[in-house]
Amino acid sequence: MRDFLQRLPKAELHLHIEGSLEPELMFTLAERNGVTLPYDSVEAVKAAYEFDDLQGFLDLYYQGMSVLRSAEDFHDLAMDYFRRAHADGVVHVEMHFDPQAHLARGVELETVMEGLGLACREVERELGMSTAMIMAFLRDRPAEAAMAVLERAAPYWELLDAVGLDSAERGHPPSKFTEVFRRAKMLGIPRVAHAGEEGPPEYIREALDLLEVCRIDHGVRCLEDPALVNRLRDEGVVLTVCPLSNVRLKVVQDLASHPLPQLLDAGLRVTLNSDDPAYFGGGMLANFLACHEAFGWSREVFVQLAGTAIEAAFISDRRRLELHRQLASSV
Ligand code: ADE
Ligand code: ZN
């Protein structure tokens, strides 16, 4: 099964590139940039990754990214992840990135875009993987700040495959960002949002109705609202689910009690993703393998999940056809 899951051409739709920063690279970049970390070893970093909830994780996530300063750092971060993803059998990666977290540290959007853009072109050329960029707004900061970043990104609008919404969910409903997402729609930029990870099902409705998103990131709490489940099924809305993340952030008690089987039984379109692989115990293959162990799913289920990811990816029709063919010949 491991070989089968590794060979399966997987598209990853929910990945925070800053959350792919492994402790080893964190130390390398800290040294390169003269940044002092509150840890004295890789083991000490890993030992600190015990989270009570999303906020507990976010505190370390924002601290960890303080080592990212130059375009070269962002390039190295992305290439490091792309290589691991490639080894996992990932053929397409859509990466969220958090410009506001970098601007707050004096790192310009140009620096982030240059480094990530370079890595995207390199991996497409050298490893044949495709990539997409999702510029995320931090929902625990004011909507005006998100709007300012969107305007500041004008030179890059063409390069953005979507905008997203992440960071601390509770108390920061999608409705707070209605104007920002309306502006993105006006600019022709597709939209996604984290909703129903820690927040209530109502946030999923708001993301659909007010932000007009084409996918929901996480969305697992939809099951608390049967009418919402019916709507998600009828409208074919895709949920980008992150099983190991949900366990590590205590959204669920353990993987065996994860609602993935119920989501599938309800006829929802779901995909498997790693979210923040350096913090949550592994990348795409680790997530697929963990689901195999927890749910005993057959090959057909994994082919269905991989197919849904290809259907919902921000790629050209030509690339979509190519990946569907790759998937068909891998089984
Ligand atoms: N930023 C990085 N990972 C996140 C997650 N799982 N939820 C919300 N914001 C995030
Ligand atoms: Zn996420």
PDB file of N, CA, C and O in Angstrom, residues 56-97:
ATOM      1  N   GLY A  56      -2.009  28.011  19.995  1.00  0.00           N
ATOM      2  CA  GLY A  56      -0.732  27.516  20.523  1.00  0.00           C
ATOM      3  C   GLY A  56       0.249  27.221  19.399  1.00  0.00           C
ATOM      4  O   GLY A  56       1.447  27.510  19.495  1.00  0.00           O
ATOM      5  N   PHE A  57      -0.257  26.654  18.321  1.00  0.00           N
ATOM      6  CA  PHE A  57       0.576  26.397  17.137  1.00  0.00           C
ATOM      7  C   PHE A  57       0.988  27.706  16.463  1.00  0.00           C
ATOM      8  O   PHE A  57       2.162  27.906  16.134  1.00  0.00           O
ATOM      9  N   LEU A  58       0.022  28.595  16.273  1.00  0.00           N
ATOM     10  CA  LEU A  58       0.311  29.833  15.534  1.00  0.00           C
ATOM     11  C   LEU A  58       1.422  30.638  16.206  1.00  0.00           C
ATOM     12  O   LEU A  58       2.261  31.243  15.536  1.00  0.00           O
ATOM     13  N   ASP A  59       1.466  30.624  17.542  1.00  0.00           N
ATOM     14  CA  ASP A  59       2.514  31.364  18.256  1.00  0.00           C
ATOM     15  C   ASP A  59       3.903  30.879  17.822  1.00  0.00           C
ATOM     16  O   ASP A  59       4.797  31.682  17.562  1.00  0.00           O
ATOM     17  N   LEU A  60       4.081  29.558  17.710  1.00  0.00           N
ATOM     18  CA  LEU A  60       5.387  29.017  17.297  1.00  0.00           C
ATOM     19  C   LEU A  60       5.622  29.172  15.796  1.00  0.00           C
ATOM     20  O   LEU A  60       6.755  29.368  15.345  1.00  0.00           O
ATOM     21  N   TYR A  61       4.533  29.090  15.046  1.00  0.00           N
ATOM     22  CA  TYR A  61       4.607  29.245  13.577  1.00  0.00           C
ATOM     23  C   TYR A  61       5.120  30.652  13.218  1.00  0.00           C
ATOM     24  O   TYR A  61       6.029  30.800  12.405  1.00  0.00           O
ATOM     25  N   TYR A  62       4.577  31.673  13.864  1.00  0.00           N
ATOM     26  CA  TYR A  62       5.029  33.045  13.571  1.00  0.00           C
ATOM     27  C   TYR A  62       6.445  33.269  14.089  1.00  0.00           C
ATOM     28  O   TYR A  62       7.230  33.984  13.476  1.00  0.00           O
ATOM     29  N   GLN A  63       6.769  32.652  15.197  1.00  0.00           N
ATOM     30  CA  GLN A  63       8.142  32.764  15.725  1.00  0.00           C
ATOM     31  C   GLN A  63       9.138  32.087  14.768  1.00  0.00           C
ATOM     32  O   GLN A  63      10.190  32.643  14.458  1.00  0.00           O
ATOM     33  N   GLY A  64       8.791  30.895  14.297  1.00  0.00           N
ATOM     34  CA  GLY A  64       9.684  30.132  13.414  1.00  0.00           C
ATOM     35  C   GLY A  64      10.011  30.888  12.145  1.00  0.00           C
ATOM     36  O   GLY A  64      11.160  30.892  11.678  1.00  0.00           O
ATOM     37  N   MET A  65       9.024  31.573  11.576  1.00  0.00           N
ATOM     38  CA  MET A  65       9.267  32.233  10.280  1.00  0.00           C
ATOM     39  C   MET A  65      10.132  33.487  10.406  1.00  0.00           C
ATOM     40  O   MET A  65      10.477  34.101   9.403  1.00  0.00           O
ATOM     41  N   SER A  66      10.510  33.853  11.637  1.00  0.00           N
ATOM     42  CA  SER A  66      11.349  35.048  11.826  1.00  0.00           C
ATOM     43  C   SER A  66      12.728  34.875  11.184  1.00  0.00           C
ATOM     44  O   SER A  66      13.453  35.845  10.996  1.00  0.00           O
ATOM     45  N   VAL A  67      13.112  33.649  10.847  1.00  0.00           N
ATOM     46  CA  VAL A  67      14.423  33.424  10.208  1.00  0.00           C
ATOM     47  C   VAL A  67      14.389  33.735   8.711  1.00  0.00           C
ATOM     48  O   VAL A  67      15.440  33.767   8.063  1.00  0.00           O
ATOM     49  N   LEU A  68      13.207  33.934   8.143  1.00  0.00           N
ATOM     50  CA  LEU A  68      13.072  34.203   6.700  1.00  0.00           C
ATOM     51  C   LEU A  68      13.245  35.693   6.446  1.00  0.00           C
ATOM     52  O   LEU A  68      12.397  36.492   6.879  1.00  0.00           O
ATOM     53  N   ARG A  69      14.320  36.072   5.767  1.00  0.00           N
ATOM     54  CA  ARG A  69      14.593  37.504   5.573  1.00  0.00           C
ATOM     55  C   ARG A  69      14.753  37.875   4.096  1.00  0.00           C
ATOM     56  O   ARG A  69      14.237  38.880   3.655  1.00  0.00           O
ATOM     57  N   SER A  70      15.472  37.060   3.346  1.00  0.00           N
ATOM     58  CA  SER A  70      15.813  37.448   1.966  1.00  0.00           C
ATOM     59  C   SER A  70      15.049  36.591   0.957  1.00  0.00           C
ATOM     60  O   SER A  70      14.467  35.550   1.301  1.00  0.00           O
ATOM     61  N   ALA A  71      15.089  37.015  -0.303  1.00  0.00           N
ATOM     62  CA  ALA A  71      14.460  36.236  -1.372  1.00  0.00           C
ATOM     63  C   ALA A  71      15.071  34.836  -1.421  1.00  0.00           C
ATOM     64  O   ALA A  71      14.377  33.840  -1.640  1.00  0.00           O
ATOM     65  N   GLU A  72      16.376  34.767  -1.181  1.00  0.00           N
ATOM     66  CA  GLU A  72      17.060  33.472  -1.186  1.00  0.00           C
ATOM     67  C   GLU A  72      16.476  32.548  -0.104  1.00  0.00           C
ATOM     68  O   GLU A  72      16.295  31.346  -0.323  1.00  0.00           O
ATOM     69  N   ASP A  73      16.161  33.114   1.061  1.00  0.00           N
ATOM     70  CA  ASP A  73      15.578  32.306   2.143  1.00  0.00           C
ATOM     71  C   ASP A  73      14.229  31.710   1.708  1.00  0.00           C
ATOM     72  O   ASP A  73      13.946  30.536   1.951  1.00  0.00           O
ATOM     73  N   PHE A  74      13.402  32.551   1.081  1.00  0.00           N
ATOM     74  CA  PHE A  74      12.085  32.057   0.642  1.00  0.00           C
ATOM     75  C   PHE A  74      12.238  31.014  -0.466  1.00  0.00           C
ATOM     76  O   PHE A  74      11.494  30.039  -0.523  1.00  0.00           O
ATOM     77  N   HIS A  75      13.201  31.241  -1.338  1.00  0.00           N
ATOM     78  CA  HIS A  75      13.485  30.265  -2.388  1.00  0.00           C
ATOM     79  C   HIS A  75      13.910  28.932  -1.765  1.00  0.00           C
ATOM     80  O   HIS A  75      13.403  27.866  -2.117  1.00  0.00           O
ATOM     81  N   ASP A  76      14.826  28.992  -0.802  1.00  0.00           N
ATOM     82  CA  ASP A  76      15.340  27.763  -0.181  1.00  0.00           C
ATOM     83  C   ASP A  76      14.240  27.036   0.595  1.00  0.00           C
ATOM     84  O   ASP A  76      14.171  25.802   0.585  1.00  0.00           O
ATOM     85  N   LEU A  77      13.394  27.808   1.270  1.00  0.00           N
ATOM     86  CA  LEU A  77      12.258  27.236   2.000  1.00  0.00           C
ATOM     87  C   LEU A  77      11.368  26.432   1.052  1.00  0.00           C
ATOM     88  O   LEU A  77      11.039  25.269   1.304  1.00  0.00           O
ATOM     89  N   ALA A  78      10.983  27.071  -0.059  1.00  0.00           N
ATOM     90  CA  ALA A  78      10.062  26.414  -0.994  1.00  0.00           C
ATOM     91  C   ALA A  78      10.718  25.222  -1.671  1.00  0.00           C
ATOM     92  O   ALA A  78      10.106  24.150  -1.800  1.00  0.00           O
ATOM     93  N   MET A  79      11.982  25.364  -2.084  1.00  0.00           N
ATOM     94  CA  MET A  79      12.657  24.241  -2.758  1.00  0.00           C
ATOM     95  C   MET A  79      12.809  23.048  -1.828  1.00  0.00           C
ATOM     96  O   MET A  79      12.637  21.893  -2.242  1.00  0.00           O
ATOM     97  N   ASP A  80      13.111  23.336  -0.563  1.00  0.00           N
ATOM     98  CA  ASP A  80      13.252  22.275   0.430  1.00  0.00           C
ATOM     99  C   ASP A  80      11.938  21.479   0.513  1.00  0.00           C
ATOM    100  O   ASP A  80      11.942  20.247   0.529  1.00  0.00           O
ATOM    101  N   TYR A  81      10.819  22.208   0.534  1.00  0.00           N
ATOM    102  CA  TYR A  81       9.534  21.510   0.594  1.00  0.00           C
ATOM    103  C   TYR A  81       9.223  20.786  -0.718  1.00  0.00           C
ATOM    104  O   TYR A  81       8.789  19.628  -0.707  1.00  0.00           O
ATOM    105  N   PHE A  82       9.425  21.468  -1.827  1.00  0.00           N
ATOM    106  CA  PHE A  82       9.087  20.849  -3.121  1.00  0.00           C
ATOM    107  C   PHE A  82       9.823  19.521  -3.304  1.00  0.00           C
ATOM    108  O   PHE A  82       9.263  18.555  -3.823  1.00  0.00           O
ATOM    109  N   ARG A  83      11.085  19.467  -2.880  1.00  0.00           N
ATOM    110  CA  ARG A  83      11.860  18.218  -3.041  1.00  0.00           C
ATOM    111  C   ARG A  83      11.251  17.098  -2.202  1.00  0.00           C
ATOM    112  O   ARG A  83      11.127  15.963  -2.658  1.00  0.00           O
ATOM    113  N   ARG A  84      10.871  17.435  -0.974  1.00  0.00           N
ATOM    114  CA  ARG A  84      10.243  16.405  -0.121  1.00  0.00           C
ATOM    115  C   ARG A  84       8.899  15.984  -0.711  1.00  0.00           C
ATOM    116  O   ARG A  84       8.559  14.807  -0.730  1.00  0.00           O
ATOM    117  N   ALA A  85       8.143  16.959  -1.194  1.00  0.00           N
ATOM    118  CA  ALA A  85       6.832  16.652  -1.769  1.00  0.00           C
ATOM    119  C   ALA A  85       6.996  15.756  -3.002  1.00  0.00           C
ATOM    120  O   ALA A  85       6.248  14.789  -3.190  1.00  0.00           O
ATOM    121  N   HIS A  86       7.993  16.070  -3.813  1.00  0.00           N
ATOM    122  CA  HIS A  86       8.250  15.274  -5.009  1.00  0.00           C
ATOM    123  C   HIS A  86       8.551  13.825  -4.625  1.00  0.00           C
ATOM    124  O   HIS A  86       8.039  12.881  -5.247  1.00  0.00           O
ATOM    125  N   ALA A  87       9.350  13.654  -3.579  1.00  0.00           N
ATOM    126  CA  ALA A  87       9.682  12.295  -3.106  1.00  0.00           C
ATOM    127  C   ALA A  87       8.434  11.575  -2.582  1.00  0.00           C
ATOM    128  O   ALA A  87       8.357  10.345  -2.611  1.00  0.00           O
ATOM    129  N   ASP A  88       7.452  12.343  -2.129  1.00  0.00           N
ATOM    130  CA  ASP A  88       6.178  11.783  -1.644  1.00  0.00           C
ATOM    131  C   ASP A  88       5.220  11.439  -2.794  1.00  0.00           C
ATOM    132  O   ASP A  88       4.117  10.960  -2.555  1.00  0.00           O
ATOM    133  N   GLY A  89       5.605  11.767  -4.023  1.00  0.00           N
ATOM    134  CA  GLY A  89       4.714  11.521  -5.156  1.00  0.00           C
ATOM    135  C   GLY A  89       3.703  12.644  -5.383  1.00  0.00           C
ATOM    136  O   GLY A  89       2.648  12.445  -5.977  1.00  0.00           O
ATOM    137  N   VAL A  90       4.049  13.849  -4.917  1.00  0.00           N
ATOM    138  CA  VAL A  90       3.181  15.012  -5.157  1.00  0.00           C
ATOM    139  C   VAL A  90       3.537  15.595  -6.519  1.00  0.00           C
ATOM    140  O   VAL A  90       4.716  15.788  -6.827  1.00  0.00           O
ATOM    141  N   VAL A  91       2.518  15.868  -7.323  1.00  0.00           N
ATOM    142  CA  VAL A  91       2.763  16.374  -8.681  1.00  0.00           C
ATOM    143  C   VAL A  91       2.356  17.835  -8.839  1.00  0.00           C
ATOM    144  O   VAL A  91       2.693  18.494  -9.825  1.00  0.00           O
ATOM    145  N   HIS A  92       1.603  18.337  -7.856  1.00  0.00           N
ATOM    146  CA  HIS A  92       1.139  19.732  -7.928  1.00  0.00           C
ATOM    147  C   HIS A  92       0.971  20.263  -6.509  1.00  0.00           C
ATOM    148  O   HIS A  92       0.378  19.594  -5.666  1.00  0.00           O
ATOM    149  N   VAL A  93       1.499  21.458  -6.255  1.00  0.00           N
ATOM    150  CA  VAL A  93       1.403  22.064  -4.911  1.00  0.00           C
ATOM    151  C   VAL A  93       0.797  23.460  -5.008  1.00  0.00           C
ATOM    152  O   VAL A  93       1.265  24.291  -5.786  1.00  0.00           O
ATOM    153  N   GLU A  94      -0.226  23.726  -4.227  1.00  0.00           N
ATOM    154  CA  GLU A  94      -0.763  25.079  -4.112  1.00  0.00           C
ATOM    155  C   GLU A  94      -0.361  25.596  -2.747  1.00  0.00           C
ATOM    156  O   GLU A  94      -0.756  25.038  -1.726  1.00  0.00           O
ATOM    157  N   MET A  95       0.455  26.633  -2.737  1.00  0.00           N
ATOM    158  CA  MET A  95       0.953  27.091  -1.440  1.00  0.00           C
ATOM    159  C   MET A  95       0.341  28.411  -0.996  1.00  0.00           C
ATOM    160  O   MET A  95       0.374  29.403  -1.706  1.00  0.00           O
ATOM    161  N   HIS A  96      -0.217  28.352   0.211  1.00  0.00           N
ATOM    162  CA  HIS A  96      -0.587  29.587   0.891  1.00  0.00           C
ATOM    163  C   HIS A  96       0.705  30.256   1.355  1.00  0.00           C
ATOM    164  O   HIS A  96       1.659  29.581   1.724  1.00  0.00           O
ATOM    165  N   PHE A  97       0.717  31.576   1.344  1.00  0.00           N
ATOM    166  CA  PHE A  97       1.794  32.310   2.018  1.00  0.00           C
ATOM    167  C   PHE A  97       1.170  33.523   2.694  1.00  0.00           C
ATOM    168  O   PHE A  97       0.098  33.981   2.314  1.00  0.00           O
TER     169      PHE A  97
END
